[in-house]
Tab-separated table of N, CA and C in Angstrom:
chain	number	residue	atom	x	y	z
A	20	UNK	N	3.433	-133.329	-16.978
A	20	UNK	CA	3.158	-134.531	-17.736
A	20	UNK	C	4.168	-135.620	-17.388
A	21	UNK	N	5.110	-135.335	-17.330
A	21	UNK	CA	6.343	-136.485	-16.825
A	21	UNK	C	5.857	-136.803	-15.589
A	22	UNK	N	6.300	-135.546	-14.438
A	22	UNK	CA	5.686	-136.579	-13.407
A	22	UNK	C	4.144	-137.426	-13.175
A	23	UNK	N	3.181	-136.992	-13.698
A	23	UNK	CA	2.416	-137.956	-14.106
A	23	UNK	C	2.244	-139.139	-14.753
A	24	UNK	N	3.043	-139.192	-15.647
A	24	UNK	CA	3.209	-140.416	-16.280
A	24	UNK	C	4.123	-141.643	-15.977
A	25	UNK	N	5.431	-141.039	-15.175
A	25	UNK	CA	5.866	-141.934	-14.346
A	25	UNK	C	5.424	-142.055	-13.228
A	26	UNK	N	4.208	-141.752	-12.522
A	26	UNK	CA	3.627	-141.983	-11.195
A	26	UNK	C	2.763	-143.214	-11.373
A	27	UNK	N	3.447	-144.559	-10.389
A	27	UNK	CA	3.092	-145.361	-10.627
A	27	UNK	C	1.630	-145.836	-9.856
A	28	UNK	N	0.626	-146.733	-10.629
A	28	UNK	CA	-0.530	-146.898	-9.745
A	28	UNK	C	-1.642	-146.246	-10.372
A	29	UNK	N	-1.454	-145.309	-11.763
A	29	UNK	CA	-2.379	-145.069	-11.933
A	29	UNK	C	-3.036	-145.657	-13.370
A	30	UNK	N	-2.710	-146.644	-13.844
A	30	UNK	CA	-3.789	-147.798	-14.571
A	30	UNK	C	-4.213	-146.488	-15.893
A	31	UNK	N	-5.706	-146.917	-15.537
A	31	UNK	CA	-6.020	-146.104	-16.687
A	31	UNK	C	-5.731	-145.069	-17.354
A	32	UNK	N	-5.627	-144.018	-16.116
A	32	UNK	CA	-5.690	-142.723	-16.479
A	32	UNK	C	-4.623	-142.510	-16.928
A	33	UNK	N	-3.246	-143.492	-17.096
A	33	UNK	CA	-2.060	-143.589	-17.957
A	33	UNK	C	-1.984	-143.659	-19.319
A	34	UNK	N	-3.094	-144.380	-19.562
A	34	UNK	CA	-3.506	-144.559	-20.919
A	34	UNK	C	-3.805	-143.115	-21.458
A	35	UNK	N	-4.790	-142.448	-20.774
A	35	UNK	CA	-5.206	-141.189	-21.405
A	35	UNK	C	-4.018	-139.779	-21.423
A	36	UNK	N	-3.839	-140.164	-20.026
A	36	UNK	CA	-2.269	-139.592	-20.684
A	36	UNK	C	-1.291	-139.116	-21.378
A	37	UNK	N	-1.079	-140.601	-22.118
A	37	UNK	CA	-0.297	-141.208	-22.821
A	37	UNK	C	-0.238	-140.596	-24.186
A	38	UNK	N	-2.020	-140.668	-24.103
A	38	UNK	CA	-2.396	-140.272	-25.552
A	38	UNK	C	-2.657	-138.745	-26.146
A	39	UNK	N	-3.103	-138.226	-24.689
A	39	UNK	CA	-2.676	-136.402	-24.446
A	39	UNK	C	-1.671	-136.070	-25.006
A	40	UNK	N	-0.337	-136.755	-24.090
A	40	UNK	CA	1.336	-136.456	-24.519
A	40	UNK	C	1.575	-136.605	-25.865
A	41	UNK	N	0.750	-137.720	-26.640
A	41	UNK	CA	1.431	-138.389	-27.738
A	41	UNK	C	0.969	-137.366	-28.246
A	42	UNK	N	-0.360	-136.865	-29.081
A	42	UNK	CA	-0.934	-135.646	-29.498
A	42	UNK	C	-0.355	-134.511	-29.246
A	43	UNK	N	0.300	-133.982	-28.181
A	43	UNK	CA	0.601	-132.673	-27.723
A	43	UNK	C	1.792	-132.728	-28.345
A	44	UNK	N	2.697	-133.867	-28.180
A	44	UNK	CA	4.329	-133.751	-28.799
A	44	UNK	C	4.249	-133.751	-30.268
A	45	UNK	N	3.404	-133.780	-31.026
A	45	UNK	CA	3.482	-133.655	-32.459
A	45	UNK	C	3.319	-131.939	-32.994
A	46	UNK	N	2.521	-131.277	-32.403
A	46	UNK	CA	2.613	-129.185	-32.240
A	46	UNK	C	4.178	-129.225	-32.057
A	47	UNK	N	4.226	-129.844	-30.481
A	47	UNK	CA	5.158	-129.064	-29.647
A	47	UNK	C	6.678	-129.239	-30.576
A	48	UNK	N	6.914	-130.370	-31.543
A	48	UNK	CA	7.741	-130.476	-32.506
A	48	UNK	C	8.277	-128.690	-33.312
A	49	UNK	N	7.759	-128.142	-33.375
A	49	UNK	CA	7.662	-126.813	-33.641
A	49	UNK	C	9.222	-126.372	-33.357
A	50	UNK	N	9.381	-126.536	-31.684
A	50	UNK	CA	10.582	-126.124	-30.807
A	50	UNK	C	11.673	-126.150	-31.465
A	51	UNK	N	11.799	-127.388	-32.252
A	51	UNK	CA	13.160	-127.344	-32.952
A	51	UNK	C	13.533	-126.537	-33.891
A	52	UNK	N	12.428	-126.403	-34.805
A	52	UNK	CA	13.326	-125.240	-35.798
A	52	UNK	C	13.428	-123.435	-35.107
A	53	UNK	N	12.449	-123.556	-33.870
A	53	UNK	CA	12.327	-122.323	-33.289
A	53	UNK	C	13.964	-122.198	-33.199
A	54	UNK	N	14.296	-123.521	-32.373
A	54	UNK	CA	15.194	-123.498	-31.490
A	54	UNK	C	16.871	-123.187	-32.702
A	55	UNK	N	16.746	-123.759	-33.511
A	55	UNK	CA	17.683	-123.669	-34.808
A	55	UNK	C	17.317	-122.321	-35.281
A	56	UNK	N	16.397	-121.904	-35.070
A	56	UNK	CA	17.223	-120.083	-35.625
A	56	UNK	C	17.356	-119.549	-34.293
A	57	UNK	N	16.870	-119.682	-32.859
A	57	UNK	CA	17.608	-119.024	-32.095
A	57	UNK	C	19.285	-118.848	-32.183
A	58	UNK	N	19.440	-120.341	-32.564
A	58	UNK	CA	21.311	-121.227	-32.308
A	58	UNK	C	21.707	-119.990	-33.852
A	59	UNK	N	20.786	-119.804	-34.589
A	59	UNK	CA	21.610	-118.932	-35.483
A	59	UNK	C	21.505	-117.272	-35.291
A	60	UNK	N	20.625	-116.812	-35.081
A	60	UNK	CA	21.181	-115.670	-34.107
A	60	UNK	C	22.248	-115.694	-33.609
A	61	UNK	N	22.564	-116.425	-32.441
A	61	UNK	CA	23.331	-116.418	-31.799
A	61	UNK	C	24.665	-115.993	-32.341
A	62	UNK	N	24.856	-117.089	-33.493
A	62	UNK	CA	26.042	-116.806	-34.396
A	62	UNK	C	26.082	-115.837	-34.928
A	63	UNK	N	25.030	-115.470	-35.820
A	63	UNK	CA	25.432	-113.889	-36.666
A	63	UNK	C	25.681	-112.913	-34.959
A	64	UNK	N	25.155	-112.530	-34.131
A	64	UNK	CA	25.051	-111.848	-33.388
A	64	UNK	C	26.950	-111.937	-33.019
A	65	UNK	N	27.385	-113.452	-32.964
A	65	UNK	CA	28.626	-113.448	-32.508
A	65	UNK	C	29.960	-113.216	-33.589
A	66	UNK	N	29.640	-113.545	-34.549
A	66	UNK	CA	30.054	-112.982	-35.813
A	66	UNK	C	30.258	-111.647	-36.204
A	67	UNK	N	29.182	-110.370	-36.077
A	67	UNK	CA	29.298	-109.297	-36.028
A	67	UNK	C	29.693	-108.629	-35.045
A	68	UNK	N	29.964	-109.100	-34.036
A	68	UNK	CA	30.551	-107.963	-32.718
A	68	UNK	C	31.331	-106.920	-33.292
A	69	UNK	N	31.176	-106.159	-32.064
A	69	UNK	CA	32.105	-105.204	-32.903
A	69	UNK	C	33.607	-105.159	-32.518
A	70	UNK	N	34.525	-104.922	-33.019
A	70	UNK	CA	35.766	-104.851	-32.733
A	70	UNK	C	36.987	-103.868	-32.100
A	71	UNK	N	37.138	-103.697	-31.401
A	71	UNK	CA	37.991	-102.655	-30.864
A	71	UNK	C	38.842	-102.856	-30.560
A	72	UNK	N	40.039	-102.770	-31.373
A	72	UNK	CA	40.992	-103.190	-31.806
A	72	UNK	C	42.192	-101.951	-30.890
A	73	UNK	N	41.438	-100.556	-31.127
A	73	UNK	CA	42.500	-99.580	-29.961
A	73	UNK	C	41.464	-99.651	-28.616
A	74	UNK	N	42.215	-98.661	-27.928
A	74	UNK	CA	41.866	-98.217	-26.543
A	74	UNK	C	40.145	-97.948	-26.797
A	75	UNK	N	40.026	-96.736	-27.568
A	75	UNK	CA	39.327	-95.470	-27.396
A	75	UNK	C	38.503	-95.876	-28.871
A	76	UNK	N	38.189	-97.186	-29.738
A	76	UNK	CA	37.681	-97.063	-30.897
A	76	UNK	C	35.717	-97.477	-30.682
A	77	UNK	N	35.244	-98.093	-29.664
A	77	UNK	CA	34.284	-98.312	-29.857
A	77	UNK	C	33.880	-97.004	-28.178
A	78	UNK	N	32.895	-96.304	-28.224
A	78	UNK	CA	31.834	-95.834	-27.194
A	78	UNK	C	31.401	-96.254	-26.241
A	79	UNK	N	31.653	-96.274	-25.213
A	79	UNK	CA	30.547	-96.774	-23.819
A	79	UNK	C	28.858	-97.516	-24.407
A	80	UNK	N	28.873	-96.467	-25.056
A	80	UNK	CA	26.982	-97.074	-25.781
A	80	UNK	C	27.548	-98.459	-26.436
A	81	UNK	N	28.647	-98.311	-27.191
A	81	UNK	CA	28.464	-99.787	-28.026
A	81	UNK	C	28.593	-100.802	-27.507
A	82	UNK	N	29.932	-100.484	-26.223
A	82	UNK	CA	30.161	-101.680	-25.493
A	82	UNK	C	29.041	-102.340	-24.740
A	83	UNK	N	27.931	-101.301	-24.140
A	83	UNK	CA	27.329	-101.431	-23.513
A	83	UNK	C	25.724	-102.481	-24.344
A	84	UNK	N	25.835	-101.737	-25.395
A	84	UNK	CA	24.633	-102.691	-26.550
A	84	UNK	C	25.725	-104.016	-26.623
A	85	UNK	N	26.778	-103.986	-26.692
A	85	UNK	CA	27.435	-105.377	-27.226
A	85	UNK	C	27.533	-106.437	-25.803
A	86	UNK	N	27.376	-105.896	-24.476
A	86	UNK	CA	27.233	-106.990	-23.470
A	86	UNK	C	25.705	-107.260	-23.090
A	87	UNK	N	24.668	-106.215	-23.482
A	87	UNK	CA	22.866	-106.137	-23.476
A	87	UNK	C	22.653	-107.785	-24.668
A	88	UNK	N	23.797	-107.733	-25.555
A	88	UNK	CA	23.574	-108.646	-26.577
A	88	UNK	C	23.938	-110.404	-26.389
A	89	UNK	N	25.053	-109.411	-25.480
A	89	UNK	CA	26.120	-111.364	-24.591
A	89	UNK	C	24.861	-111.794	-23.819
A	90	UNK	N	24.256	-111.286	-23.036
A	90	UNK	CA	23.481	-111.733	-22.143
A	90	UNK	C	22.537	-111.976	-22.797
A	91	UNK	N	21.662	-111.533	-24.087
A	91	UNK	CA	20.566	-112.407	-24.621
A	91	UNK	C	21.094	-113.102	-25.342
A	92	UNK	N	22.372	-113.569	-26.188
A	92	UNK	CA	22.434	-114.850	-26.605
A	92	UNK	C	22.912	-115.995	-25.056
A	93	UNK	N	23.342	-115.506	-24.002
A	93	UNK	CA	23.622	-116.765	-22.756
A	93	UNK	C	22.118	-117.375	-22.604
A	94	UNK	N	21.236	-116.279	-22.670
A	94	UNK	CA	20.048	-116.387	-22.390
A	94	UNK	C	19.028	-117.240	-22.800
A	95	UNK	N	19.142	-116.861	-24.394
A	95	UNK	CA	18.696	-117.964	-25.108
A	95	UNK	C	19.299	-119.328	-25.453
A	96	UNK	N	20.718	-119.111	-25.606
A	96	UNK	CA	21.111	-120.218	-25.025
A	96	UNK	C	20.881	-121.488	-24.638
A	97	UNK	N	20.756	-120.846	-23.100
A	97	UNK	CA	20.075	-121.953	-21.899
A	97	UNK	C	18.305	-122.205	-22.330
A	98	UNK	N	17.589	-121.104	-22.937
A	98	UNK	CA	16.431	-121.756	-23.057
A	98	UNK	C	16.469	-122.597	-23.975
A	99	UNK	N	17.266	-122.673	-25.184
A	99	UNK	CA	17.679	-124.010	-26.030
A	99	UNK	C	17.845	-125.086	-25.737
A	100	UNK	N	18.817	-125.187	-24.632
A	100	UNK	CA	19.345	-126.349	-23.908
A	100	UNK	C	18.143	-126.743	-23.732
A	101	UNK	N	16.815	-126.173	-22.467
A	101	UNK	CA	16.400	-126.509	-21.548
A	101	UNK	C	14.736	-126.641	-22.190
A	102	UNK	N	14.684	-126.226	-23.768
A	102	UNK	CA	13.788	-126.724	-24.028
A	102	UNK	C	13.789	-128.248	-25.002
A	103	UNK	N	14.713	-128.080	-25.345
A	103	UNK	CA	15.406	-129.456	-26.304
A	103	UNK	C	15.260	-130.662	-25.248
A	104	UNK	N	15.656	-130.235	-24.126
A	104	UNK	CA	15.976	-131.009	-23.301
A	104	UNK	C	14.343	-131.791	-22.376
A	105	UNK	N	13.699	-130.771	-22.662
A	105	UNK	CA	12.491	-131.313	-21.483
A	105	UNK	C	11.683	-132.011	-23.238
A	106	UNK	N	11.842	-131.775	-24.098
A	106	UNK	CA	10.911	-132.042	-25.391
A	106	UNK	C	11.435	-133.741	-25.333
A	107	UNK	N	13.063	-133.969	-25.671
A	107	UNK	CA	13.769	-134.798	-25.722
A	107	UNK	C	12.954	-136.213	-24.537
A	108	UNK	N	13.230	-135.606	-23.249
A	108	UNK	CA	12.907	-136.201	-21.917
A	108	UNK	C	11.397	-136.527	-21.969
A	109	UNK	N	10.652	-135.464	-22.482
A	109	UNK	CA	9.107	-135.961	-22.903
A	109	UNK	C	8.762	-136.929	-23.947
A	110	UNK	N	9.261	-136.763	-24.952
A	110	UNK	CA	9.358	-137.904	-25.618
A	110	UNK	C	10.238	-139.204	-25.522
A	111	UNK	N	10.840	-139.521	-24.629
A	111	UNK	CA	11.321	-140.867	-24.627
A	111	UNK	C	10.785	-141.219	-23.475
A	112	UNK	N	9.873	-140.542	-22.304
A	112	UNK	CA	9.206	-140.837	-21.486
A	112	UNK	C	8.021	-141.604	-21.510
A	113	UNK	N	7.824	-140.809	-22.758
A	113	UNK	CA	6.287	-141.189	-23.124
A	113	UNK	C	5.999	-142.359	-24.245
A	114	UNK	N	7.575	-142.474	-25.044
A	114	UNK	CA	7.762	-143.913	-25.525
A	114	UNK	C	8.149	-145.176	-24.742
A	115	UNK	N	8.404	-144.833	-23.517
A	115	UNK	CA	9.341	-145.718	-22.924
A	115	UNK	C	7.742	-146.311	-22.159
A	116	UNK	N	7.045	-145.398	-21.963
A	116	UNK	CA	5.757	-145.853	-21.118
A	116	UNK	C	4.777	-146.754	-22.381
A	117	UNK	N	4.526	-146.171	-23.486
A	117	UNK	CA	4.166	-147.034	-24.449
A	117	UNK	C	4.606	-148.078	-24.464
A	118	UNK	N	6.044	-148.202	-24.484
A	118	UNK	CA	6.718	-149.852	-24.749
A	118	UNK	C	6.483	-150.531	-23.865
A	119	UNK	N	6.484	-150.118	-22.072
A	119	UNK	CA	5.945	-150.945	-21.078
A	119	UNK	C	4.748	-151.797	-21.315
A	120	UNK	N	3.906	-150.634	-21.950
A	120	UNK	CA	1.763	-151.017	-21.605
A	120	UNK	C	2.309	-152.131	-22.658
A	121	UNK	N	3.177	-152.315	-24.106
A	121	UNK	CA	2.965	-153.177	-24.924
A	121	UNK	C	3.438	-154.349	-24.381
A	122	UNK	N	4.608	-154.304	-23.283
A	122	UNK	CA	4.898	-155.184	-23.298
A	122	UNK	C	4.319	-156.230	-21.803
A	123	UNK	N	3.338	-155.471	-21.182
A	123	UNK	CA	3.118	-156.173	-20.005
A	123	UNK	C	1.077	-156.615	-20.755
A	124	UNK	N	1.253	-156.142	-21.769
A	124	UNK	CA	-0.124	-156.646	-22.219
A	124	UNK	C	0.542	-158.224	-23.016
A	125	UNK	N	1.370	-157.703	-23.561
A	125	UNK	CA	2.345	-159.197	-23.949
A	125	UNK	C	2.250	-160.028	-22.962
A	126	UNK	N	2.761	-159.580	-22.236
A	126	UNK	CA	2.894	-160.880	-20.933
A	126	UNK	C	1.889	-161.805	-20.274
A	127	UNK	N	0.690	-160.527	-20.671
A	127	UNK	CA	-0.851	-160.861	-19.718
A	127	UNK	C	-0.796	-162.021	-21.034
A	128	UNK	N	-1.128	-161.843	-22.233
A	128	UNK	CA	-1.784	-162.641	-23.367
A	128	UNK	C	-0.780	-163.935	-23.443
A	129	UNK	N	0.349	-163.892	-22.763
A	129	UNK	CA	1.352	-165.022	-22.571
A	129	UNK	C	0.610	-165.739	-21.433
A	130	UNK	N	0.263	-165.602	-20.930
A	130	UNK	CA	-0.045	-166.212	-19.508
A	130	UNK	C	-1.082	-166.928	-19.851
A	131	UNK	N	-2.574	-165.945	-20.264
A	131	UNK	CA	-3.477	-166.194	-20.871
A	131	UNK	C	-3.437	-167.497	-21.502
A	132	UNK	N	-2.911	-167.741	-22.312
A	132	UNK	CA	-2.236	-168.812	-23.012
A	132	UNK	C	-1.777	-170.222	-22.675
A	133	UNK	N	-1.162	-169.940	-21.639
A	133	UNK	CA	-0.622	-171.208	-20.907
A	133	UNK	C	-1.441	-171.424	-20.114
């Protein structure tokens, strides 16, 4: 959808677009609170670790569940980042293209005018 919508030259079918994206980003709003209890997982998950404080107090198994656990919070993580991030980028894309069409229809009806 981004690169479509910044691909310049295509007139109409920008419009429809436009209006796809605008519709689709109101569901896709969802992401954020997904994304806010992933970010809290994360924490309880990092909060409870376990502690091994001697040599010999936690098991091979635990250590081993407790780095199975590092790697799905890095994991999710980055899909946080990287969905915040393309939602973010979709929506100011798709406002920024709205504000254009308003403002070069402005311009036409300026001209028009004079």
């Amino acid at each position: 959808m981004l690169l479509l919508l910044t691909l310049p030259g295509l007139g109409r079918l920008r419009t429809g677009l436009v209006t796809v994206t605008r519709n689709a980003l109101k569901p896709m709003l969802s992401v954020v609170p997904f994304c806010l209890f992933l970010l809290m997982d994360i924490y309880w998950k990092y909060e409870t670790r376990p502690t091994c404080d001697q040599e010999h107090a936690c098991t091979p198994m635990e250590h081993l569940r407790h780095q199975k656990s590092i790697m799905k919070s890095q994991r999710n993580g980055l899909l946080i980042a990287a969905a915040l991030l393309l939602y973010w980028l979709l929506f100011s894309v798709t406002n920024l293209v709205v504000r254009l069409e308003q403002l070069s229809q402005r311009v036409e009806k300026l001209k028009r005018q004079d």
